[in-house]
mmCIF file of C-alpha atoms in Angstrom:
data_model
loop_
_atom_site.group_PDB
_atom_site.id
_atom_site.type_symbol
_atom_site.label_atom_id
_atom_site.label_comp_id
_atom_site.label_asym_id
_atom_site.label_seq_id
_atom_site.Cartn_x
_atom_site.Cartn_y
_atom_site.Cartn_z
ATOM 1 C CA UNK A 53 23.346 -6.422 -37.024
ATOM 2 C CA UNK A 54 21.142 -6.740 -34.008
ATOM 3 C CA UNK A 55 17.409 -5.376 -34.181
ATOM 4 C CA UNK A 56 16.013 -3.426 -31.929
ATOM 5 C CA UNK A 57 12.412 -4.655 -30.386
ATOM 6 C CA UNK A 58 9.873 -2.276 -30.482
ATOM 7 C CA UNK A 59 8.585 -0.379 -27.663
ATOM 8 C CA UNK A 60 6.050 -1.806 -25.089
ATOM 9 C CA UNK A 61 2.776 -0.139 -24.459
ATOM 10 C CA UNK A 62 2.515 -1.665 -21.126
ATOM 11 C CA UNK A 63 5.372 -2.174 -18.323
ATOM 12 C CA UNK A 64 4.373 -4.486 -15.647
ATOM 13 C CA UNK A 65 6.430 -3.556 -12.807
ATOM 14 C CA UNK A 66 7.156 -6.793 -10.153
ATOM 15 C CA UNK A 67 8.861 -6.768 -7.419
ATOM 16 C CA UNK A 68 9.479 -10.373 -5.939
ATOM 17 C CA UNK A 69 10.732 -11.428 -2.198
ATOM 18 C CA UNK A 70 9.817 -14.764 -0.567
ATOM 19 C CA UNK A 71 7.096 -15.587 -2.904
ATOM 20 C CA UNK A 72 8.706 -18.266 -5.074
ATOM 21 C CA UNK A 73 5.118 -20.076 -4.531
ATOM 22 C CA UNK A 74 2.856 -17.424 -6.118
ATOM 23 C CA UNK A 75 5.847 -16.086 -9.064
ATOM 24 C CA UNK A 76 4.956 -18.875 -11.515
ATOM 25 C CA UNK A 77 0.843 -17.909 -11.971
ATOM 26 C CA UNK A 78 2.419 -13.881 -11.802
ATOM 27 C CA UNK A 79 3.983 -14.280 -14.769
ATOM 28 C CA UNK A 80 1.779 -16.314 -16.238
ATOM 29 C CA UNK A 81 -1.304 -13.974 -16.090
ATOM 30 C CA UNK A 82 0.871 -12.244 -17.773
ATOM 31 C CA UNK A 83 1.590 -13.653 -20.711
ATOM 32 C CA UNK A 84 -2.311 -14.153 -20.835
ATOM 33 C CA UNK A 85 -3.074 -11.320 -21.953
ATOM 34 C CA UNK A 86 -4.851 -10.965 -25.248
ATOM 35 C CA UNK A 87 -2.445 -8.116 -26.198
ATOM 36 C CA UNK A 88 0.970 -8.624 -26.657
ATOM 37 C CA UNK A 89 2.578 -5.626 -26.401
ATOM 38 C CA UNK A 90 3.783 -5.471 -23.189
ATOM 39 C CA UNK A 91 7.344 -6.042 -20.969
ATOM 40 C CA UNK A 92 7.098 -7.397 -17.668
ATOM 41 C CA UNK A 93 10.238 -6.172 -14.937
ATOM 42 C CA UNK A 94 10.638 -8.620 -12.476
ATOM 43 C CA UNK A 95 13.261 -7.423 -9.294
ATOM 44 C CA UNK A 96 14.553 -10.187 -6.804
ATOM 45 C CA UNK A 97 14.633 -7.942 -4.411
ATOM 46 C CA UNK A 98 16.386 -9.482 -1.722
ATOM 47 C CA UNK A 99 18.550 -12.024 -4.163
ATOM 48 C CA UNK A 100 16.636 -15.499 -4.121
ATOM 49 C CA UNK A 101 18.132 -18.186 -6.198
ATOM 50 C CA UNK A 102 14.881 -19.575 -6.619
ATOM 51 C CA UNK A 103 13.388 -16.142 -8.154
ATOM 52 C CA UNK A 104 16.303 -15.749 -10.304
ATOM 53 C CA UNK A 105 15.902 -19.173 -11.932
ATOM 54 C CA UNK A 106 12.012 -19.078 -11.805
ATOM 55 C CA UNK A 107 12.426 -15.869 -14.099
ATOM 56 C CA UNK A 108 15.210 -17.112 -16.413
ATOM 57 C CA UNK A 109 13.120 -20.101 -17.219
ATOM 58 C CA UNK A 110 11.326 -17.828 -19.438
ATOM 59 C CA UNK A 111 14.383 -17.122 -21.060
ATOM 60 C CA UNK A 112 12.988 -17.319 -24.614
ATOM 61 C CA UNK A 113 10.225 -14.864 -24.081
ATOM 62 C CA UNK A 114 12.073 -11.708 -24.621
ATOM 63 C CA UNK A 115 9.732 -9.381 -23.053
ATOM 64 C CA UNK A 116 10.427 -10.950 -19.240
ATOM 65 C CA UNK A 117 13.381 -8.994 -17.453
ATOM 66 C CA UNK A 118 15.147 -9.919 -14.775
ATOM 67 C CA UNK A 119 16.876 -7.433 -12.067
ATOM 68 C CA UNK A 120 18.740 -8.667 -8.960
ATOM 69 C CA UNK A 121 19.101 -6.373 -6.115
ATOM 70 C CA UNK A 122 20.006 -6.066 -2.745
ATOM 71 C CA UNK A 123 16.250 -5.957 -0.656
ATOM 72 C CA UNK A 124 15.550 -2.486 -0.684
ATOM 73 C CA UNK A 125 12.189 -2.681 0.356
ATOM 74 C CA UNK A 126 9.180 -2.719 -1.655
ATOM 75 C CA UNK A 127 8.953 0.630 -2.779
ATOM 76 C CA UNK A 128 12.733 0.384 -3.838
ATOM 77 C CA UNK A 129 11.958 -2.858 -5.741
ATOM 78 C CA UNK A 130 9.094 -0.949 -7.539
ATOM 79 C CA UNK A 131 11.235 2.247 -8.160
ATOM 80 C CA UNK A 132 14.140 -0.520 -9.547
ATOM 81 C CA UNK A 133 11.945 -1.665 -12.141
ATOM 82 C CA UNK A 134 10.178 1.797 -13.389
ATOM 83 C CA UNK A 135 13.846 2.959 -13.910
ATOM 84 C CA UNK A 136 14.668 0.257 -16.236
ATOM 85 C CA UNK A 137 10.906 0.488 -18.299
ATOM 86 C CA UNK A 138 10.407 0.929 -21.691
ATOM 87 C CA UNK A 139 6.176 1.225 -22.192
ATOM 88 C CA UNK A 140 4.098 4.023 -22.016
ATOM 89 C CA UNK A 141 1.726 2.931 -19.572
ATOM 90 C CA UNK A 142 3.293 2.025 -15.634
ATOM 91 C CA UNK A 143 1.729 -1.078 -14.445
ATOM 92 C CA UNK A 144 2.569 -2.323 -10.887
ATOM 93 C CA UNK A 145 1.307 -5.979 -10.318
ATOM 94 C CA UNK A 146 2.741 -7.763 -6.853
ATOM 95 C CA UNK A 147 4.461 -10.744 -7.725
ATOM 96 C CA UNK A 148 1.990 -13.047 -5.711
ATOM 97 C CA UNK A 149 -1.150 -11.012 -7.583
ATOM 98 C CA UNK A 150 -2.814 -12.509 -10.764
ATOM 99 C CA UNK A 151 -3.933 -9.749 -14.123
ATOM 100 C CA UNK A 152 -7.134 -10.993 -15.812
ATOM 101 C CA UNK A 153 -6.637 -11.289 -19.336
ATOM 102 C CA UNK A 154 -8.248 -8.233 -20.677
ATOM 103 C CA UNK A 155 -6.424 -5.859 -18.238
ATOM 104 C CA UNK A 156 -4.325 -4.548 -21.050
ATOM 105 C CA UNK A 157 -6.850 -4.602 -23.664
ATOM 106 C CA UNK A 158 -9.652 -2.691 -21.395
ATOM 107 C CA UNK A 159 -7.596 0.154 -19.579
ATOM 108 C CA UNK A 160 -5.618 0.353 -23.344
ATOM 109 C CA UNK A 161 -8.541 1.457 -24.968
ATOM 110 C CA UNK A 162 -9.993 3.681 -22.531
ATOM 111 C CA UNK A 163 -5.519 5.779 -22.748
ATOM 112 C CA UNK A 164 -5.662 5.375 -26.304
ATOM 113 C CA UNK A 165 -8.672 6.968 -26.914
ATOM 114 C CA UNK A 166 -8.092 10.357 -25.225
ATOM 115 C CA UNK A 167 -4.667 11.415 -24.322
ATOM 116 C CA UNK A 168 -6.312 13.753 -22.200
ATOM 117 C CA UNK A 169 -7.151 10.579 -19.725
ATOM 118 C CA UNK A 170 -3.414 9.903 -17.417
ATOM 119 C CA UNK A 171 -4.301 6.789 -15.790
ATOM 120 C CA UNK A 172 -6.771 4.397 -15.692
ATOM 121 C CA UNK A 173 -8.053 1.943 -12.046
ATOM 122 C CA UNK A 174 -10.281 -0.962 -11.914
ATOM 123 C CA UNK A 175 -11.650 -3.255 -9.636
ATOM 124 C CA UNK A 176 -10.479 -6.811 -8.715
ATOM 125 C CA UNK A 177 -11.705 -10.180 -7.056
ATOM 126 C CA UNK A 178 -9.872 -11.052 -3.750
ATOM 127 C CA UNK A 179 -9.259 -14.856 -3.554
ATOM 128 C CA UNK A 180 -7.585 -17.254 -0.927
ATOM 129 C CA UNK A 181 -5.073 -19.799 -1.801
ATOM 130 C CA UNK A 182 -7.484 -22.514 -1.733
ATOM 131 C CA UNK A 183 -8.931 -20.661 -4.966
ATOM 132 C CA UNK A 184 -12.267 -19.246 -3.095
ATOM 133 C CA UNK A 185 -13.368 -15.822 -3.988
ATOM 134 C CA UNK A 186 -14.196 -13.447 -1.987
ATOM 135 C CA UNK A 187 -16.133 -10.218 -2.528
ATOM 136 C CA UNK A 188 -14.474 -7.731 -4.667
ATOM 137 C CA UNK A 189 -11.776 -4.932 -4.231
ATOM 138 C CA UNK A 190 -13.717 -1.682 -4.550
ATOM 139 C CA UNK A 191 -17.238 -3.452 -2.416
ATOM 140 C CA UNK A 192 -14.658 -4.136 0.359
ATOM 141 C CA UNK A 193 -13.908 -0.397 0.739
ATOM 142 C CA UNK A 194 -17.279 0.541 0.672
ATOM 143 C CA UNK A 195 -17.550 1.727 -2.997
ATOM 144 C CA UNK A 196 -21.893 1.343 -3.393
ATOM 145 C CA UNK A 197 -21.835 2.621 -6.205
ATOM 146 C CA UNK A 198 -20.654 1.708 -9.895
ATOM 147 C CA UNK A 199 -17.782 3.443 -11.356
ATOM 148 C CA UNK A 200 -18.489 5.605 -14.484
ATOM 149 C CA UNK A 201 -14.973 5.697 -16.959
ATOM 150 C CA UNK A 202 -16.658 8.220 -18.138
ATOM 151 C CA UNK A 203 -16.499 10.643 -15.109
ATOM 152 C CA UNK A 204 -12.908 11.913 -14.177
ATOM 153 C CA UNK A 205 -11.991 10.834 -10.318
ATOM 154 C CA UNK A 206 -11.962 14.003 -7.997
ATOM 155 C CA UNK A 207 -9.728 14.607 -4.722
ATOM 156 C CA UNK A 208 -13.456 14.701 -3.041
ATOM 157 C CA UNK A 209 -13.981 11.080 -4.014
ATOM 158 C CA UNK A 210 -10.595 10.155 -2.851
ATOM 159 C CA UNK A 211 -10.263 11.730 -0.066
ATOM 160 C CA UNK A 212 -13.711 10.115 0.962
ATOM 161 C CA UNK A 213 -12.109 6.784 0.356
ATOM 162 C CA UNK A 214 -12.370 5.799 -3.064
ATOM 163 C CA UNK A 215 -8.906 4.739 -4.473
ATOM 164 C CA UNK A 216 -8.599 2.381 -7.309
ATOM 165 C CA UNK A 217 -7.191 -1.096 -6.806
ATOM 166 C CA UNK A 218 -2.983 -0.704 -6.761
ATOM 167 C CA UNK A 219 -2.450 -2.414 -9.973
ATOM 168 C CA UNK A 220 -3.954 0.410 -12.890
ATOM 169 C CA UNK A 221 -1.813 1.734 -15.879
ATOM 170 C CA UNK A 222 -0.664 5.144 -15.417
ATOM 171 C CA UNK A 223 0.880 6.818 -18.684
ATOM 172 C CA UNK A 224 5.023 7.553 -18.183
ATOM 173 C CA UNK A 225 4.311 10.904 -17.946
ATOM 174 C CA UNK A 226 2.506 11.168 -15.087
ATOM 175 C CA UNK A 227 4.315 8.247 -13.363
ATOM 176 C CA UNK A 228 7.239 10.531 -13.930
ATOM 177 C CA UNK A 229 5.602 13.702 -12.592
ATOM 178 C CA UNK A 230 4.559 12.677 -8.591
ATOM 179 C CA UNK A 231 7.558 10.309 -8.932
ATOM 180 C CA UNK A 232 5.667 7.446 -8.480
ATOM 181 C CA UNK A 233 6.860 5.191 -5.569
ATOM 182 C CA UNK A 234 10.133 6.970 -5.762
ATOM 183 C CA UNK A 235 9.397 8.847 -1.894
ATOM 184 C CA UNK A 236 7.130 6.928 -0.418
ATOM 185 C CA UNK A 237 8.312 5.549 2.727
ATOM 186 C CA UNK A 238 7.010 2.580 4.920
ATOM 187 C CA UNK A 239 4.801 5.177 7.081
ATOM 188 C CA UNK A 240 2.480 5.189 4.264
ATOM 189 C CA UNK A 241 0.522 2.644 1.521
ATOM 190 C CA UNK A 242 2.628 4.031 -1.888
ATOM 191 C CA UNK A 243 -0.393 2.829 -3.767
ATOM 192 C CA UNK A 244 -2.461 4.887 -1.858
ATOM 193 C CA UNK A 245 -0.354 8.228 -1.967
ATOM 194 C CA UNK A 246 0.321 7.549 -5.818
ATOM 195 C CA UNK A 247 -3.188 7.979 -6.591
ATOM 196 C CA UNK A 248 -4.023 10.757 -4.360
ATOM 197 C CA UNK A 249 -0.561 12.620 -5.586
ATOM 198 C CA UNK A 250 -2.251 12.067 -9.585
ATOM 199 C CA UNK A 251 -5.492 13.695 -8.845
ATOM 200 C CA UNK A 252 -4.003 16.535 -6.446
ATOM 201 C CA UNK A 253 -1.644 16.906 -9.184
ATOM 202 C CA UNK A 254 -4.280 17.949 -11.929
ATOM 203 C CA UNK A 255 -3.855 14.562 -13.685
ATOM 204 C CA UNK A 256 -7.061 13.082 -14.882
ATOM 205 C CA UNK A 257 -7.618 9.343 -13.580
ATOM 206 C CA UNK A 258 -10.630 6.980 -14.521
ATOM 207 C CA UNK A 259 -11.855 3.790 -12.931
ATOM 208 C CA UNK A 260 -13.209 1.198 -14.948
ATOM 209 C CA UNK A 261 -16.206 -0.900 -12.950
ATOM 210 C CA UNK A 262 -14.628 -4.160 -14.414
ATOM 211 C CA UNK A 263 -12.920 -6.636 -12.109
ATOM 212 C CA UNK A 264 -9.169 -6.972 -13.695
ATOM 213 C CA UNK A 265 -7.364 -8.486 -11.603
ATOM 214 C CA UNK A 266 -7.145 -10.743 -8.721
ATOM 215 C CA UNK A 267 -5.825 -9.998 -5.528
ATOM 216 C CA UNK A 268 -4.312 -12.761 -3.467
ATOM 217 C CA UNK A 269 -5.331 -12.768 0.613
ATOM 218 C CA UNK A 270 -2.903 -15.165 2.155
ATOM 219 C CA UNK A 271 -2.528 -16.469 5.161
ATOM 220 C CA UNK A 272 0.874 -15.129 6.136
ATOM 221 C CA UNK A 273 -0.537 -11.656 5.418
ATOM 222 C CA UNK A 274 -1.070 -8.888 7.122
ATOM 223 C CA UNK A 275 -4.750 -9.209 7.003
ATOM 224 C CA UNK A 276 -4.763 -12.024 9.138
ATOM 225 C CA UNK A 277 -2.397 -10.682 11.739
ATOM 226 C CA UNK A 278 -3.881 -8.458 14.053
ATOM 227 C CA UNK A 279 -0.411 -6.441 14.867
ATOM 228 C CA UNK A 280 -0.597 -6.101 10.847
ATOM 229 C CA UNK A 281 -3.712 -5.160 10.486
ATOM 230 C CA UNK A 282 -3.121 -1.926 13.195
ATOM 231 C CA UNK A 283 -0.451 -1.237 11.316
ATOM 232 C CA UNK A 284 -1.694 -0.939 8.042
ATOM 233 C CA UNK A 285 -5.118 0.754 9.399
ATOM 234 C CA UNK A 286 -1.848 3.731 10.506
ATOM 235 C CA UNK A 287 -0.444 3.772 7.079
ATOM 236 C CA UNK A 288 -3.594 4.366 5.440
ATOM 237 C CA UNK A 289 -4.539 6.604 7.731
ATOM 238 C CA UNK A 290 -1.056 8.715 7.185
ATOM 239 C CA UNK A 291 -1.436 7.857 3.496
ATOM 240 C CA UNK A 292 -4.950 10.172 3.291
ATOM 241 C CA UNK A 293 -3.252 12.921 5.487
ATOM 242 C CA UNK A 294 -0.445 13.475 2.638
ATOM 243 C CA UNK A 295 -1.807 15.736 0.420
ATOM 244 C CA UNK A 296 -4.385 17.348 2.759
ATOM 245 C CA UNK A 297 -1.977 21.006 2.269
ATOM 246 C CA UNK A 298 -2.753 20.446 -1.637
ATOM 247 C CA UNK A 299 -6.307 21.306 -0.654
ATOM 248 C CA UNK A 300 -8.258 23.833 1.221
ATOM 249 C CA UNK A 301 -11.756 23.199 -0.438
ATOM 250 C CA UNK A 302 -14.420 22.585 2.183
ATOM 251 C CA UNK A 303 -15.705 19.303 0.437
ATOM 252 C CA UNK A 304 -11.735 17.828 0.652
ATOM 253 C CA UNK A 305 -12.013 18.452 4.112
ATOM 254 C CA UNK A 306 -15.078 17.234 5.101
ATOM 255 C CA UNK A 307 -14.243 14.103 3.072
ATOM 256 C CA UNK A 308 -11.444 13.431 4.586
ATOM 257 C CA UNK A 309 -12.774 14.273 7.877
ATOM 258 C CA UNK A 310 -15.559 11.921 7.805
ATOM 259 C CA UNK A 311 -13.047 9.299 5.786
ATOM 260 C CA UNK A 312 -10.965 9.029 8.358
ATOM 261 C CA UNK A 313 -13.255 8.554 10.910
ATOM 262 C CA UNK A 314 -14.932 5.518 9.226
ATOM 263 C CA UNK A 315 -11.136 4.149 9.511
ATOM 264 C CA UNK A 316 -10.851 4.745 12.877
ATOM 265 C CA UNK A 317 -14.492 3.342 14.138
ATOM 266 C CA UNK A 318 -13.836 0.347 12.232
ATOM 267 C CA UNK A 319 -9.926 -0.380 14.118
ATOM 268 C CA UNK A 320 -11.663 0.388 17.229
ATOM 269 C CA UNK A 321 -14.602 -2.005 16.801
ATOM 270 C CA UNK A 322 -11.761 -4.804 15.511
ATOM 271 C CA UNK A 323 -9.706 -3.837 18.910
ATOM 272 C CA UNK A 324 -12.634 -4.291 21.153
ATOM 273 C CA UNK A 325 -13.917 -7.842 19.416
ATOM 274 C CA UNK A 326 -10.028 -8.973 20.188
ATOM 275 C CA UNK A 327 -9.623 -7.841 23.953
ATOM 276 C CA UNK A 328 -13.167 -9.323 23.845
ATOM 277 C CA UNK A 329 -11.813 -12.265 22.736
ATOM 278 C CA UNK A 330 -9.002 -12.429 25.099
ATOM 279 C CA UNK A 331 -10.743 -12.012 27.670
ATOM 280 C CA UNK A 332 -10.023 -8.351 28.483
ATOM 281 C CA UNK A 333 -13.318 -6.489 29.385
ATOM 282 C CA UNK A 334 -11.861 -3.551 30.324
ATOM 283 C CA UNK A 335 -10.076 -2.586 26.996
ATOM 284 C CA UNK A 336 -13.182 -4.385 24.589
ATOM 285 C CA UNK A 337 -15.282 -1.649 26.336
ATOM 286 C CA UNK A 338 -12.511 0.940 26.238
ATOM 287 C CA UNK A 339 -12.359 0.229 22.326
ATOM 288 C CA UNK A 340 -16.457 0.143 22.005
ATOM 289 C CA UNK A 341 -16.668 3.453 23.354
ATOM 290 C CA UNK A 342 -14.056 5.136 21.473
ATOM 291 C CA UNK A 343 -15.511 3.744 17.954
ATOM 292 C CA UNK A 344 -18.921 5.218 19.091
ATOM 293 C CA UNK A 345 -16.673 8.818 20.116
ATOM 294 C CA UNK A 346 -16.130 8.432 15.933
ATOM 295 C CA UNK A 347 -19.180 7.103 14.405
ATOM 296 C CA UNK A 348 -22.294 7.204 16.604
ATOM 297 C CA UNK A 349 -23.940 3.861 15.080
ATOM 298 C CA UNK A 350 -26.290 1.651 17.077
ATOM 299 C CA UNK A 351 -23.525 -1.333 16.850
ATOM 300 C CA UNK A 352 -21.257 0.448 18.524
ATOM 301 C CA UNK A 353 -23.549 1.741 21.309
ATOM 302 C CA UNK A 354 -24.812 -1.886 22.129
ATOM 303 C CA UNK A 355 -21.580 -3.081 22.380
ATOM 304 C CA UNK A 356 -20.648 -0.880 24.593
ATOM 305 C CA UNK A 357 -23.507 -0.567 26.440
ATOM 306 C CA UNK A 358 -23.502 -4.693 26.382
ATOM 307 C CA UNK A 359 -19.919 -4.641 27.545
ATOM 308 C CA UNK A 360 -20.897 -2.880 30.507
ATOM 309 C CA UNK A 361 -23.953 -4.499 32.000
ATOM 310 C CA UNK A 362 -23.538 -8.128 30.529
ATOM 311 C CA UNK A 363 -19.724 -8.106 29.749
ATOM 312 C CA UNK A 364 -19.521 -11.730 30.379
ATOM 313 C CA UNK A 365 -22.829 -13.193 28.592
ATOM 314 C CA UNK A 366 -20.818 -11.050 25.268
ATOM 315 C CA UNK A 367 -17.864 -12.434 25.758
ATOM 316 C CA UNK A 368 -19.226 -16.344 25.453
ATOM 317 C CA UNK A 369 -22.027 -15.302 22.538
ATOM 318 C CA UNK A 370 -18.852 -13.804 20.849
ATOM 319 C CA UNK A 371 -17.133 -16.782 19.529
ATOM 320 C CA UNK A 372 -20.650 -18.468 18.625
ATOM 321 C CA UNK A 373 -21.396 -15.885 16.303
ATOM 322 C CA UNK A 374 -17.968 -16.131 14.752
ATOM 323 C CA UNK A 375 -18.717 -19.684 14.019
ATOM 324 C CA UNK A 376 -22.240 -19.431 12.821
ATOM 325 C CA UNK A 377 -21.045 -16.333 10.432
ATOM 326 C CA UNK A 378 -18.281 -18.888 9.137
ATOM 327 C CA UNK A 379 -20.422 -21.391 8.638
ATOM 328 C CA UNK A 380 -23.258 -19.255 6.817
ATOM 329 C CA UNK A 381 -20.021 -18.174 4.550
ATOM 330 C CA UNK A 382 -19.104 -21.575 3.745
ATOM 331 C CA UNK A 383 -22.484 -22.671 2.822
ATOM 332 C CA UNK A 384 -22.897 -19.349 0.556
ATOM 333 C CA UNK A 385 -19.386 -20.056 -0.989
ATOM 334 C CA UNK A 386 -20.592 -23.605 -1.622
ATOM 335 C CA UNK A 387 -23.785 -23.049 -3.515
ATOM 336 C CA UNK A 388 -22.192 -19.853 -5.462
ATOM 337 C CA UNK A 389 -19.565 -22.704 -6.954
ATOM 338 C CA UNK A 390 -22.530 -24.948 -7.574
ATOM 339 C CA UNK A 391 -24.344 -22.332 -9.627
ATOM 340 C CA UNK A 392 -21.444 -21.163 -11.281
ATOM 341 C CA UNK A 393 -21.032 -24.897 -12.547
ATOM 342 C CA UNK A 394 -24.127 -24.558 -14.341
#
């Protein structure tokens, strides 16, 4: 007579391709947690040997799941694994991304104490393989201020910018109702239109100030390729646009308006330091002018203006900065691990 396990609350949803390096510490963080009650789903999407037998080594832990697959991208890896979950709360949690362990424990509380609340974000750290952290998720999107659980997120504050780090718990429910990462396609961040489909949806969502995860910037990724970068800076951009017909309030609008232009001034400023860089003037003042056409800041108009009448006394100053900035960096990064020692 075989008995049956009982239900998870929380179902981490992993999708795994090429990063056998990182899967180990995945899984790991999550089976730190100080709750228990949870299933992790973890796809080889894209059939790796090495995934497969990194995942079956945790055989005896019954609540680690295994799905092979064809590579259906990573929305498709994603989808796989919400079809096969079991919790109440939807969890997605990149399979070279680290939980703390009190992510189940904190956003738990906060669903369990009003059914009313449908999904709960949080902040995380961002840290490089070498184990240095960097500043956190929500300061690097410009989010000033700290998030109050106790105040609902609106489409205003979204549409302005302020989307919770990908990895929150969302109750079944709700996953089920915008379909989660079921139609998202690679034109747009499925995070990022998950979010924004919750709140234009009517569902309540909460952001918790804590840091809860950790987010993993690696070298191979996009954020250090500048072809990756431009690409990404289009799928957000595409990503904000989806739901503007689910609104025609003024303050959406303006929001958005003023969101997207932020995006833009900051690609344009990161497109004139690299023609800068390689040594085309033209298109680095090209670039400078257009991010002062969006945002009308006094960087932007020195650069420009300093791209015109001294374009090549800023285009040797530019790489001296770089290095002094890295170095500054490197000694703050130093003395923060020295305190934190203490």
């Amino acid at each position: 007579m075989s008995v049956s396990r009982p239900l998870p609350a929380f179902s981490f949803l992993t999708t795994a391709y090429r990063t056998e390096p990182y899967l180990v510490q995945t899984i790991e963080s999550v089976r730190g947690q100080t709750r228990t009650d949870w299933e992790l789903i973890v796809v080889d999407n894209g059939r790796s040997d090495e995934i497969a037998a990194i995942v079956r080594s945790y055989a005896s832990d019954s609540r680690i799941r295994l799905v092979r697959q064809e590579n259906r991208g990573y929305e498709g890896g994603v989808t796989a694994a919400a079809a096969l979950a079991r919790g109440q709360y939807f969890c997605v949690l990149d399979s070279d991304d680290l939980l703390m362990p009190d992510f189940c424990a904190r956003t738990g509380t906060v669903l369990a104490a009003d059914r009313g609340i449908d999904a709960v974000g949080c902040d995380a750290f961002l840290f490089d393989d070498h184990g240095g952290t960097h500043k956190g998720y929500l300061r690097s999107i410009g989010f000033r201020t700290r998030p109050h659980p106790g105040h609902p997120l609106t489409l205003t504050d979204m549409l302005a910018g302020y989307i919770p780090y990908y990895t929150g718990a969302v109750r079944r429910e709700a996953w089920s109702a915008v379909c989660g990462y079921e139609h998202a396609t690679q034109e747009v961040e499925a995070d990022v239109v998950m979010w924004l489909r919750l709140v234009a949806s009517g569902f309540d969502v909460r952001m918790l100030p804590e840091r809860l995860a950790r987010c993993r910037v690696r070298k191979d990724s996009v954020s250090r390729d500048p072809a990756g970068v431009e690409a990404f800076d289009r799928r957000i951009q595409r990503s904000f646009q989806t739901v503007v017909h689910s609104t025609s309030r003024a303050e959406d609008l303006d929001a958005l308006r003023t969101n997207l232009q932020r995006l833009r001034y900051h690609q344009a400023m990161r497109q004139a330091r690299r023609s800068l860089l390689e040594g085309d003037l033209v298109a680095a003042r090209v670039e400078a002018k257009a991010a002062f056409a969006q945002r009308h800041t006094l960087r932007a108009a020195l650069v420009a203006c300093s791209l015109s009448l001294f374009p090549q006394t800023m285009r040797r100053l530019h790489p001296l900065k770089q290095r002094a900035t890295a170095a500054l960096e490197h000694t703050i990064g130093r003395r923060s691990e020295s305190v934190s020692r203490l």
